[in-house]
Structures are given as structure tokens and as C-alpha cells.
Amino acid sequence: MPRVLFVYTSADKKLLGGPTGWYLPEAAHPYYVLAPHAEIDFASPNGPNPPVDPHSVEDYTDEKSQNFLTDVAVKEKFSSAKKLSEVSVNDYDAIFYVGGHGPVIDLASDPVNIQLASQFWQEGKIVSAVCHGPAAIVGATDSNGESIFKGKEVTGFSNDEEIAVDQVKAVPFLLEDRIKLLGGKYTKADEPWGPKVVTDGKLITGQNPASAQPIGEAILVALRG
């Protein structure tokens, strides 16, 4: 059975002090797609029990999201989550970065995470992320030192969506702009909040919360490929 590492932010505050963390449906929806078919471990910069964005708990009352909060197996994975510094790339077939504004705050600039993501990519493993999750791989590079986004079709939380939630000043950079700056071929759904998942080789990205289920399905296809 393939093994997948879910990586969560450890950040609980945005630049202006508002609460953040990992975004509930962006973990729950792909988890329940993949869990029957893969072994899944959790990790974060600080290890066990990374903070969930409280707004996502309030806003997403669908069955999968709420089950994720009470699922005994999930709770065990959170309580035993590895620190990123403890992760061995050789143990996994894929890495998946859960969204929420948190990854822009900590994972984007975390040297341990940047090295980890780069290792996954350079060893030909699946690198995937949803919503703000791609911010966690803006520092990842290939064996030539080039951004893994360069020349690749990529999506992630759009400028329009960031403006719509009035969080432009709460994050250190806009993800859409950064992807383009790094040479990525940024693409997005026709309308804000619409689902959009892009697979370009081993790189799989999703735009927003609506893309969480579809990115789980895309990762599963890639694992089986």
C-alpha cells in the first residue's frame, strides 16, 4: 500500500494577528479519498497537534469535515504527528500540503520544509498541495536549483479570492503572484471558488476549498499510475 505524508502548518496567527492554522475541509476531504487506499502519516514543523483554523471549523459542517474532527484514527495521527525534521523521504510515495493561510506564514520560509519538499521532488515522488498549500513549496527546487514551478502548470489560491476574503495584508505574499514570479504557468477556475486541480507530471495542485476532494482523487490516480 502506498504511503502519503500530510503536512500541516504550525502557524496559528496571520501577520495582522488574526487566527489561522490548517483548513479543515482541505485535510478532511482528501484524507477520506485516500485513507482506504494508502497509509497516511501527519507531520508539521512543530510535530503533534497542529492548530486548525477555527473559522474553517465553523464554516464547514459537512459530514466528512465534522467526522475528521472526531475520528479516533485521525486523532491518533495528530497526537503522533512527526516534526518535519524527523521525516524520511524514503518512507513515502507522496507529500501533500494541506491549505489554510498558515503555510504562507511558516512553511514557505521554513528551511527544513524547503529541503524536504525539494528532496521529494528530486527523488521523483508526488508533490501535491491545495489552496494556500502550494505556498509551502515556493522554495522547493529541482536538482539544477530551479523552482519546481518553473515551466509547470500550477494552481493555488487566486489573487481574486484573497481580495474577496480581505486577507491581502494578512499574508507576506500573494500565492498567484509568487507562482508566476517563479516561472509557473498559473491557471485558475473560470470563477472564484470554483474547483480547479492541475496535474503536471508529479506536481499536483488545487486552487481552493472546493478543490479538496478533487485533489484527493488526482493524488490517488497518480499513486496508482
PDB file of C-alpha atoms in Angstrom:
ATOM      1  CA  MET A   1       0.000   0.000   0.000  1.00  0.00           C
ATOM      2  CA  PRO A   2       1.434   3.426  -0.930  1.00  0.00           C
ATOM      3  CA  ARG A   3       2.346   5.873   1.816  1.00  0.00           C
ATOM      4  CA  VAL A   4       1.391   9.553   1.856  1.00  0.00           C
ATOM      5  CA  LEU A   5       2.605  12.297   4.191  1.00  0.00           C
ATOM      6  CA  PHE A   6       0.065  15.023   5.016  1.00  0.00           C
ATOM      7  CA  VAL A   7       1.915  18.194   6.066  1.00  0.00           C
ATOM      8  CA  TYR A   8       0.181  20.807   8.192  1.00  0.00           C
ATOM      9  CA  THR A   9       1.158  24.321   9.234  1.00  0.00           C
ATOM     10  CA  SER A  10       2.154  25.032  12.822  1.00  0.00           C
ATOM     11  CA  ALA A  11       1.261  28.733  12.487  1.00  0.00           C
ATOM     12  CA  ASP A  12      -1.777  29.904  14.439  1.00  0.00           C
ATOM     13  CA  LYS A  13      -1.613  33.652  13.685  1.00  0.00           C
ATOM     14  CA  LYS A  14      -1.576  35.682  10.471  1.00  0.00           C
ATOM     15  CA  LEU A  15       0.553  38.814  10.036  1.00  0.00           C
ATOM     16  CA  LEU A  16      -2.129  41.078  11.494  1.00  0.00           C
ATOM     17  CA  GLY A  17      -2.744  38.753  14.430  1.00  0.00           C
ATOM     18  CA  GLY A  18      -5.935  37.036  13.273  1.00  0.00           C
ATOM     19  CA  PRO A  19      -6.209  33.286  13.890  1.00  0.00           C
ATOM     20  CA  THR A  20      -5.104  30.795  11.272  1.00  0.00           C
ATOM     21  CA  GLY A  21      -3.986  27.176  11.051  1.00  0.00           C
ATOM     22  CA  TRP A  22      -4.763  24.305   8.702  1.00  0.00           C
ATOM     23  CA  TYR A  23      -8.090  24.438   6.876  1.00  0.00           C
ATOM     24  CA  LEU A  24     -10.490  21.683   7.863  1.00  0.00           C
ATOM     25  CA  PRO A  25     -12.041  20.522   4.542  1.00  0.00           C
ATOM     26  CA  GLU A  26      -8.650  20.701   2.815  1.00  0.00           C
ATOM     27  CA  ALA A  27      -7.438  17.943   5.121  1.00  0.00           C
ATOM     28  CA  ALA A  28     -10.681  16.019   5.637  1.00  0.00           C
ATOM     29  CA  HIS A  29     -11.849  15.656   2.054  1.00  0.00           C
ATOM     30  CA  PRO A  30      -8.589  14.325   0.561  1.00  0.00           C
ATOM     31  CA  TYR A  31      -7.967  12.195   3.651  1.00  0.00           C
ATOM     32  CA  TYR A  32     -11.189  10.241   3.204  1.00  0.00           C
ATOM     33  CA  VAL A  33     -10.491   9.767  -0.507  1.00  0.00           C
ATOM     34  CA  LEU A  34      -7.013   8.383   0.168  1.00  0.00           C
ATOM     35  CA  ALA A  35      -7.317   6.585   3.518  1.00  0.00           C
ATOM     36  CA  PRO A  36      -8.870   3.369   2.136  1.00  0.00           C
ATOM     37  CA  HIS A  37      -6.056   3.059  -0.407  1.00  0.00           C
ATOM     38  CA  ALA A  38      -2.921   4.442   1.287  1.00  0.00           C
ATOM     39  CA  GLU A  39      -1.128   4.596   4.605  1.00  0.00           C
ATOM     40  CA  ILE A  40      -1.216   8.214   5.782  1.00  0.00           C
ATOM     41  CA  ASP A  41       1.008   9.939   8.333  1.00  0.00           C
ATOM     42  CA  PHE A  42       0.777  13.519   9.583  1.00  0.00           C
ATOM     43  CA  ALA A  43       3.625  15.983  10.131  1.00  0.00           C
ATOM     44  CA  SER A  44       4.157  19.678  10.866  1.00  0.00           C
ATOM     45  CA  PRO A  45       7.106  21.916  11.752  1.00  0.00           C
ATOM     46  CA  ASN A  46       6.387  21.545  15.481  1.00  0.00           C
ATOM     47  CA  GLY A  47       5.065  17.981  15.432  1.00  0.00           C
ATOM     48  CA  PRO A  48       1.911  16.851  17.276  1.00  0.00           C
ATOM     49  CA  ASN A  49      -1.476  18.579  17.196  1.00  0.00           C
ATOM     50  CA  PRO A  50      -1.002  21.431  14.706  1.00  0.00           C
ATOM     51  CA  PRO A  51      -3.632  24.180  15.064  1.00  0.00           C
ATOM     52  CA  VAL A  52      -6.795  24.086  12.996  1.00  0.00           C
ATOM     53  CA  ASP A  53      -8.193  27.349  11.627  1.00  0.00           C
ATOM     54  CA  PRO A  54     -11.227  27.993  13.856  1.00  0.00           C
ATOM     55  CA  HIS A  55     -13.135  29.688  11.050  1.00  0.00           C
ATOM     56  CA  SER A  56     -12.921  26.534   8.941  1.00  0.00           C
ATOM     57  CA  VAL A  57     -14.453  24.511  11.779  1.00  0.00           C
ATOM     58  CA  GLU A  58     -17.337  26.979  11.972  1.00  0.00           C
ATOM     59  CA  ASP A  59     -17.833  27.284   8.217  1.00  0.00           C
ATOM     60  CA  TYR A  60     -17.596  23.639   7.131  1.00  0.00           C
ATOM     61  CA  THR A  61     -20.257  21.481   8.747  1.00  0.00           C
ATOM     62  CA  ASP A  62     -20.354  18.802   6.054  1.00  0.00           C
ATOM     63  CA  GLU A  63     -20.194  15.214   7.267  1.00  0.00           C
ATOM     64  CA  LYS A  64     -16.603  14.468   6.222  1.00  0.00           C
ATOM     65  CA  SER A  65     -15.216  17.617   7.815  1.00  0.00           C
ATOM     66  CA  GLN A  66     -17.029  17.064  11.091  1.00  0.00           C
ATOM     67  CA  ASN A  67     -16.120  13.353  11.148  1.00  0.00           C
ATOM     68  CA  PHE A  68     -12.475  14.298  10.714  1.00  0.00           C
ATOM     69  CA  LEU A  69     -12.578  16.218  13.998  1.00  0.00           C
ATOM     70  CA  THR A  70     -13.835  13.215  15.978  1.00  0.00           C
ATOM     71  CA  ASP A  71     -12.334  10.291  14.037  1.00  0.00           C
ATOM     72  CA  VAL A  72     -10.279   8.212  16.511  1.00  0.00           C
ATOM     73  CA  ALA A  73      -7.713   7.219  13.855  1.00  0.00           C
ATOM     74  CA  VAL A  74      -7.281  10.850  12.818  1.00  0.00           C
ATOM     75  CA  LYS A  75      -6.867  11.977  16.428  1.00  0.00           C
ATOM     76  CA  GLU A  76      -4.133   9.380  16.873  1.00  0.00           C
ATOM     77  CA  LYS A  77      -2.351  10.613  13.753  1.00  0.00           C
ATOM     78  CA  PHE A  78      -2.463  14.182  15.069  1.00  0.00           C
ATOM     79  CA  SER A  79      -1.211  13.227  18.508  1.00  0.00           C
ATOM     80  CA  SER A  80       1.689  11.293  16.984  1.00  0.00           C
ATOM     81  CA  ALA A  81       2.414  13.717  14.133  1.00  0.00           C
ATOM     82  CA  LYS A  82       6.098  13.912  13.259  1.00  0.00           C
ATOM     83  CA  LYS A  83       8.196  17.030  13.242  1.00  0.00           C
ATOM     84  CA  LEU A  84       9.315  17.761   9.694  1.00  0.00           C
ATOM     85  CA  SER A  85      12.886  17.288  10.860  1.00  0.00           C
ATOM     86  CA  GLU A  86      12.021  13.670  11.727  1.00  0.00           C
ATOM     87  CA  VAL A  87      10.630  12.752   8.303  1.00  0.00           C
ATOM     88  CA  SER A  88      12.494  10.384   5.994  1.00  0.00           C
ATOM     89  CA  VAL A  89      11.621  10.921   2.336  1.00  0.00           C
ATOM     90  CA  ASN A  90      12.305   7.250   1.651  1.00  0.00           C
ATOM     91  CA  ASP A  91       9.288   6.266   3.753  1.00  0.00           C
ATOM     92  CA  TYR A  92       6.751   7.911   1.418  1.00  0.00           C
ATOM     93  CA  ASP A  93       5.479   7.914  -2.146  1.00  0.00           C
ATOM     94  CA  ALA A  94       3.820  11.330  -1.961  1.00  0.00           C
ATOM     95  CA  ILE A  95       3.708  14.504   0.105  1.00  0.00           C
ATOM     96  CA  PHE A  96       0.536  16.579   0.405  1.00  0.00           C
ATOM     97  CA  TYR A  97       0.383  20.089   1.847  1.00  0.00           C
ATOM     98  CA  VAL A  98      -2.920  20.993   3.489  1.00  0.00           C
ATOM     99  CA  GLY A  99      -4.068  24.590   2.974  1.00  0.00           C
ATOM    100  CA  GLY A 100      -5.095  27.409   5.274  1.00  0.00           C
ATOM    101  CA  HIS A 101      -3.286  30.744   5.477  1.00  0.00           C
ATOM    102  CA  GLY A 102      -0.775  29.137   7.848  1.00  0.00           C
ATOM    103  CA  PRO A 103       1.558  27.657   5.169  1.00  0.00           C
ATOM    104  CA  VAL A 104       2.204  31.156   3.807  1.00  0.00           C
ATOM    105  CA  ILE A 105       3.292  32.218   7.294  1.00  0.00           C
ATOM    106  CA  ASP A 106       5.613  29.351   8.267  1.00  0.00           C
ATOM    107  CA  LEU A 107       6.129  26.577   5.693  1.00  0.00           C
ATOM    108  CA  ALA A 108       7.013  28.930   2.820  1.00  0.00           C
ATOM    109  CA  SER A 109      10.188  30.060   4.586  1.00  0.00           C
ATOM    110  CA  ASP A 110      10.937  27.042   6.796  1.00  0.00           C
ATOM    111  CA  PRO A 111      14.363  25.715   5.706  1.00  0.00           C
ATOM    112  CA  VAL A 112      13.596  22.179   6.922  1.00  0.00           C
ATOM    113  CA  ASN A 113      10.398  22.123   4.873  1.00  0.00           C
ATOM    114  CA  ILE A 114      12.069  23.603   1.804  1.00  0.00           C
ATOM    115  CA  GLN A 115      14.713  20.882   1.918  1.00  0.00           C
ATOM    116  CA  LEU A 116      12.084  18.186   2.460  1.00  0.00           C
ATOM    117  CA  ALA A 117       9.899  19.297  -0.450  1.00  0.00           C
ATOM    118  CA  SER A 118      12.955  19.568  -2.680  1.00  0.00           C
ATOM    119  CA  GLN A 119      14.014  16.022  -1.750  1.00  0.00           C
ATOM    120  CA  PHE A 120      10.579  14.619  -2.557  1.00  0.00           C
ATOM    121  CA  TRP A 121      10.692  16.311  -5.953  1.00  0.00           C
ATOM    122  CA  GLN A 122      14.266  15.376  -6.790  1.00  0.00           C
ATOM    123  CA  GLU A 123      13.572  11.730  -5.955  1.00  0.00           C
ATOM    124  CA  GLY A 124      10.641  11.608  -8.369  1.00  0.00           C
ATOM    125  CA  LYS A 125       7.897  11.416  -5.777  1.00  0.00           C
ATOM    126  CA  ILE A 126       4.469  13.068  -5.944  1.00  0.00           C
ATOM    127  CA  VAL A 127       4.405  16.637  -4.592  1.00  0.00           C
ATOM    128  CA  SER A 128       0.883  17.971  -4.040  1.00  0.00           C
ATOM    129  CA  ALA A 129      -0.824  20.884  -2.317  1.00  0.00           C
ATOM    130  CA  VAL A 130      -4.202  22.615  -2.140  1.00  0.00           C
ATOM    131  CA  CYS A 131      -5.353  26.242  -1.728  1.00  0.00           C
ATOM    132  CA  HIS A 132      -2.571  28.054   0.207  1.00  0.00           C
ATOM    133  CA  GLY A 133      -0.694  24.746   0.463  1.00  0.00           C
ATOM    134  CA  PRO A 134       1.402  25.497  -2.663  1.00  0.00           C
ATOM    135  CA  ALA A 135       2.962  28.331  -0.644  1.00  0.00           C
ATOM    136  CA  ALA A 136       4.809  25.570   1.202  1.00  0.00           C
ATOM    137  CA  ILE A 137       6.689  24.641  -1.968  1.00  0.00           C
ATOM    138  CA  VAL A 138       7.628  28.084  -3.299  1.00  0.00           C
ATOM    139  CA  GLY A 139      11.190  27.411  -2.104  1.00  0.00           C
ATOM    140  CA  ALA A 140      11.415  23.856  -3.437  1.00  0.00           C
ATOM    141  CA  THR A 141      13.950  23.288  -6.209  1.00  0.00           C
ATOM    142  CA  ASP A 142      14.936  20.614  -8.690  1.00  0.00           C
ATOM    143  CA  SER A 143      18.410  19.112  -8.980  1.00  0.00           C
ATOM    144  CA  ASN A 144      19.534  22.151 -11.009  1.00  0.00           C
ATOM    145  CA  GLY A 145      18.434  24.589  -8.316  1.00  0.00           C
ATOM    146  CA  GLU A 146      15.435  25.779 -10.354  1.00  0.00           C
ATOM    147  CA  SER A 147      11.975  26.250  -8.836  1.00  0.00           C
ATOM    148  CA  ILE A 148       9.822  23.155  -9.203  1.00  0.00           C
ATOM    149  CA  PHE A 149       7.113  25.530 -10.508  1.00  0.00           C
ATOM    150  CA  LYS A 150       9.238  26.698 -13.457  1.00  0.00           C
ATOM    151  CA  GLY A 151       7.541  25.782 -16.720  1.00  0.00           C
ATOM    152  CA  LYS A 152       4.862  23.780 -14.921  1.00  0.00           C
ATOM    153  CA  GLU A 153       1.116  24.308 -14.985  1.00  0.00           C
ATOM    154  CA  VAL A 154       0.149  25.191 -11.416  1.00  0.00           C
ATOM    155  CA  THR A 155      -2.825  26.487  -9.462  1.00  0.00           C
ATOM    156  CA  GLY A 156      -3.388  27.764  -5.942  1.00  0.00           C
ATOM    157  CA  PHE A 157      -5.425  30.363  -4.080  1.00  0.00           C
ATOM    158  CA  SER A 158      -6.001  33.209  -6.518  1.00  0.00           C
ATOM    159  CA  ASN A 159      -5.479  36.940  -6.023  1.00  0.00           C
ATOM    160  CA  ASP A 160      -9.212  37.454  -6.611  1.00  0.00           C
ATOM    161  CA  GLU A 161     -10.046  35.016  -3.815  1.00  0.00           C
ATOM    162  CA  GLU A 162      -7.544  36.629  -1.429  1.00  0.00           C
ATOM    163  CA  ILE A 163      -9.080  40.026  -2.140  1.00  0.00           C
ATOM    164  CA  ALA A 164     -12.582  38.601  -1.641  1.00  0.00           C
ATOM    165  CA  VAL A 165     -11.726  37.387   1.882  1.00  0.00           C
ATOM    166  CA  ASP A 166      -9.886  40.661   2.642  1.00  0.00           C
ATOM    167  CA  GLN A 167      -6.655  38.940   3.657  1.00  0.00           C
ATOM    168  CA  VAL A 168      -4.140  40.537   1.278  1.00  0.00           C
ATOM    169  CA  LYS A 169      -2.380  42.373   4.118  1.00  0.00           C
ATOM    170  CA  ALA A 170      -2.530  39.348   6.434  1.00  0.00           C
ATOM    171  CA  VAL A 171      -0.032  37.298   4.402  1.00  0.00           C
ATOM    172  CA  PRO A 172       3.580  38.015   3.377  1.00  0.00           C
ATOM    173  CA  PHE A 173       2.917  37.395  -0.322  1.00  0.00           C
ATOM    174  CA  LEU A 174       0.127  36.573  -2.754  1.00  0.00           C
ATOM    175  CA  LEU A 175       0.411  32.988  -3.930  1.00  0.00           C
ATOM    176  CA  GLU A 176      -0.703  33.605  -7.516  1.00  0.00           C
ATOM    177  CA  ASP A 177       1.911  36.334  -7.911  1.00  0.00           C
ATOM    178  CA  ARG A 178       4.671  34.194  -6.411  1.00  0.00           C
ATOM    179  CA  ILE A 179       3.912  31.206  -8.642  1.00  0.00           C
ATOM    180  CA  LYS A 180       4.136  33.457 -11.714  1.00  0.00           C
ATOM    181  CA  LEU A 181       7.342  35.072 -10.434  1.00  0.00           C
ATOM    182  CA  LEU A 182       8.917  31.613 -10.116  1.00  0.00           C
ATOM    183  CA  GLY A 183       8.078  30.778 -13.731  1.00  0.00           C
ATOM    184  CA  GLY A 184       4.957  28.731 -13.092  1.00  0.00           C
ATOM    185  CA  LYS A 185       2.138  28.719 -15.636  1.00  0.00           C
ATOM    186  CA  TYR A 186      -0.561  29.789 -13.214  1.00  0.00           C
ATOM    187  CA  THR A 187      -4.095  28.715 -14.050  1.00  0.00           C
ATOM    188  CA  LYS A 188      -7.395  29.007 -12.194  1.00  0.00           C
ATOM    189  CA  ALA A 189     -11.084  28.183 -12.342  1.00  0.00           C
ATOM    190  CA  ASP A 190     -13.315  30.316 -14.543  1.00  0.00           C
ATOM    191  CA  GLU A 191     -14.967  31.784 -11.445  1.00  0.00           C
ATOM    192  CA  PRO A 192     -13.587  32.373  -7.934  1.00  0.00           C
ATOM    193  CA  TRP A 193     -14.266  29.463  -5.526  1.00  0.00           C
ATOM    194  CA  GLY A 194     -14.810  27.005  -8.375  1.00  0.00           C
ATOM    195  CA  PRO A 195     -12.939  23.683  -8.184  1.00  0.00           C
ATOM    196  CA  LYS A 196      -9.662  23.513 -10.084  1.00  0.00           C
ATOM    197  CA  VAL A 197      -6.995  20.812  -9.909  1.00  0.00           C
ATOM    198  CA  VAL A 198      -3.940  20.690 -12.152  1.00  0.00           C
ATOM    199  CA  THR A 199      -1.642  17.712 -12.633  1.00  0.00           C
ATOM    200  CA  ASP A 200       1.655  18.375 -14.404  1.00  0.00           C
ATOM    201  CA  GLY A 201       3.816  15.296 -14.109  1.00  0.00           C
ATOM    202  CA  LYS A 202       4.378  14.589 -10.405  1.00  0.00           C
ATOM    203  CA  LEU A 203       3.183  18.068  -9.379  1.00  0.00           C
ATOM    204  CA  ILE A 204      -0.492  18.206  -8.349  1.00  0.00           C
ATOM    205  CA  THR A 205      -2.102  21.436  -7.150  1.00  0.00           C
ATOM    206  CA  GLY A 206      -5.614  22.559  -6.200  1.00  0.00           C
ATOM    207  CA  GLN A 207      -6.957  26.099  -6.075  1.00  0.00           C
ATOM    208  CA  ASN A 208      -9.278  26.388  -3.085  1.00  0.00           C
ATOM    209  CA  PRO A 209     -11.523  24.502  -0.609  1.00  0.00           C
ATOM    210  CA  ALA A 210     -13.783  23.286  -3.426  1.00  0.00           C
ATOM    211  CA  SER A 211     -10.710  21.577  -4.908  1.00  0.00           C
ATOM    212  CA  ALA A 212     -10.002  19.457  -1.822  1.00  0.00           C
ATOM    213  CA  GLN A 213     -11.997  16.385  -2.833  1.00  0.00           C
ATOM    214  CA  PRO A 214     -10.833  16.511  -6.465  1.00  0.00           C
ATOM    215  CA  ILE A 215      -7.174  16.803  -5.461  1.00  0.00           C
ATOM    216  CA  GLY A 216      -7.543  13.716  -3.297  1.00  0.00           C
ATOM    217  CA  GLU A 217      -8.852  11.883  -6.349  1.00  0.00           C
ATOM    218  CA  ALA A 218      -5.985  13.208  -8.504  1.00  0.00           C
ATOM    219  CA  ILE A 219      -3.384  12.071  -5.959  1.00  0.00           C
ATOM    220  CA  LEU A 220      -4.987   8.615  -5.905  1.00  0.00           C
ATOM    221  CA  VAL A 221      -4.789   8.397  -9.697  1.00  0.00           C
ATOM    222  CA  ALA A 222      -1.115   9.385  -9.567  1.00  0.00           C
ATOM    223  CA  LEU A 223      -0.347   6.807  -6.855  1.00  0.00           C
ATOM    224  CA  ARG A 224      -1.926   4.109  -8.987  1.00  0.00           C
ATOM    225  CA  GLY A 225      -0.169   5.321 -12.117  1.00  0.00           C
TER     226      GLY A 225
END
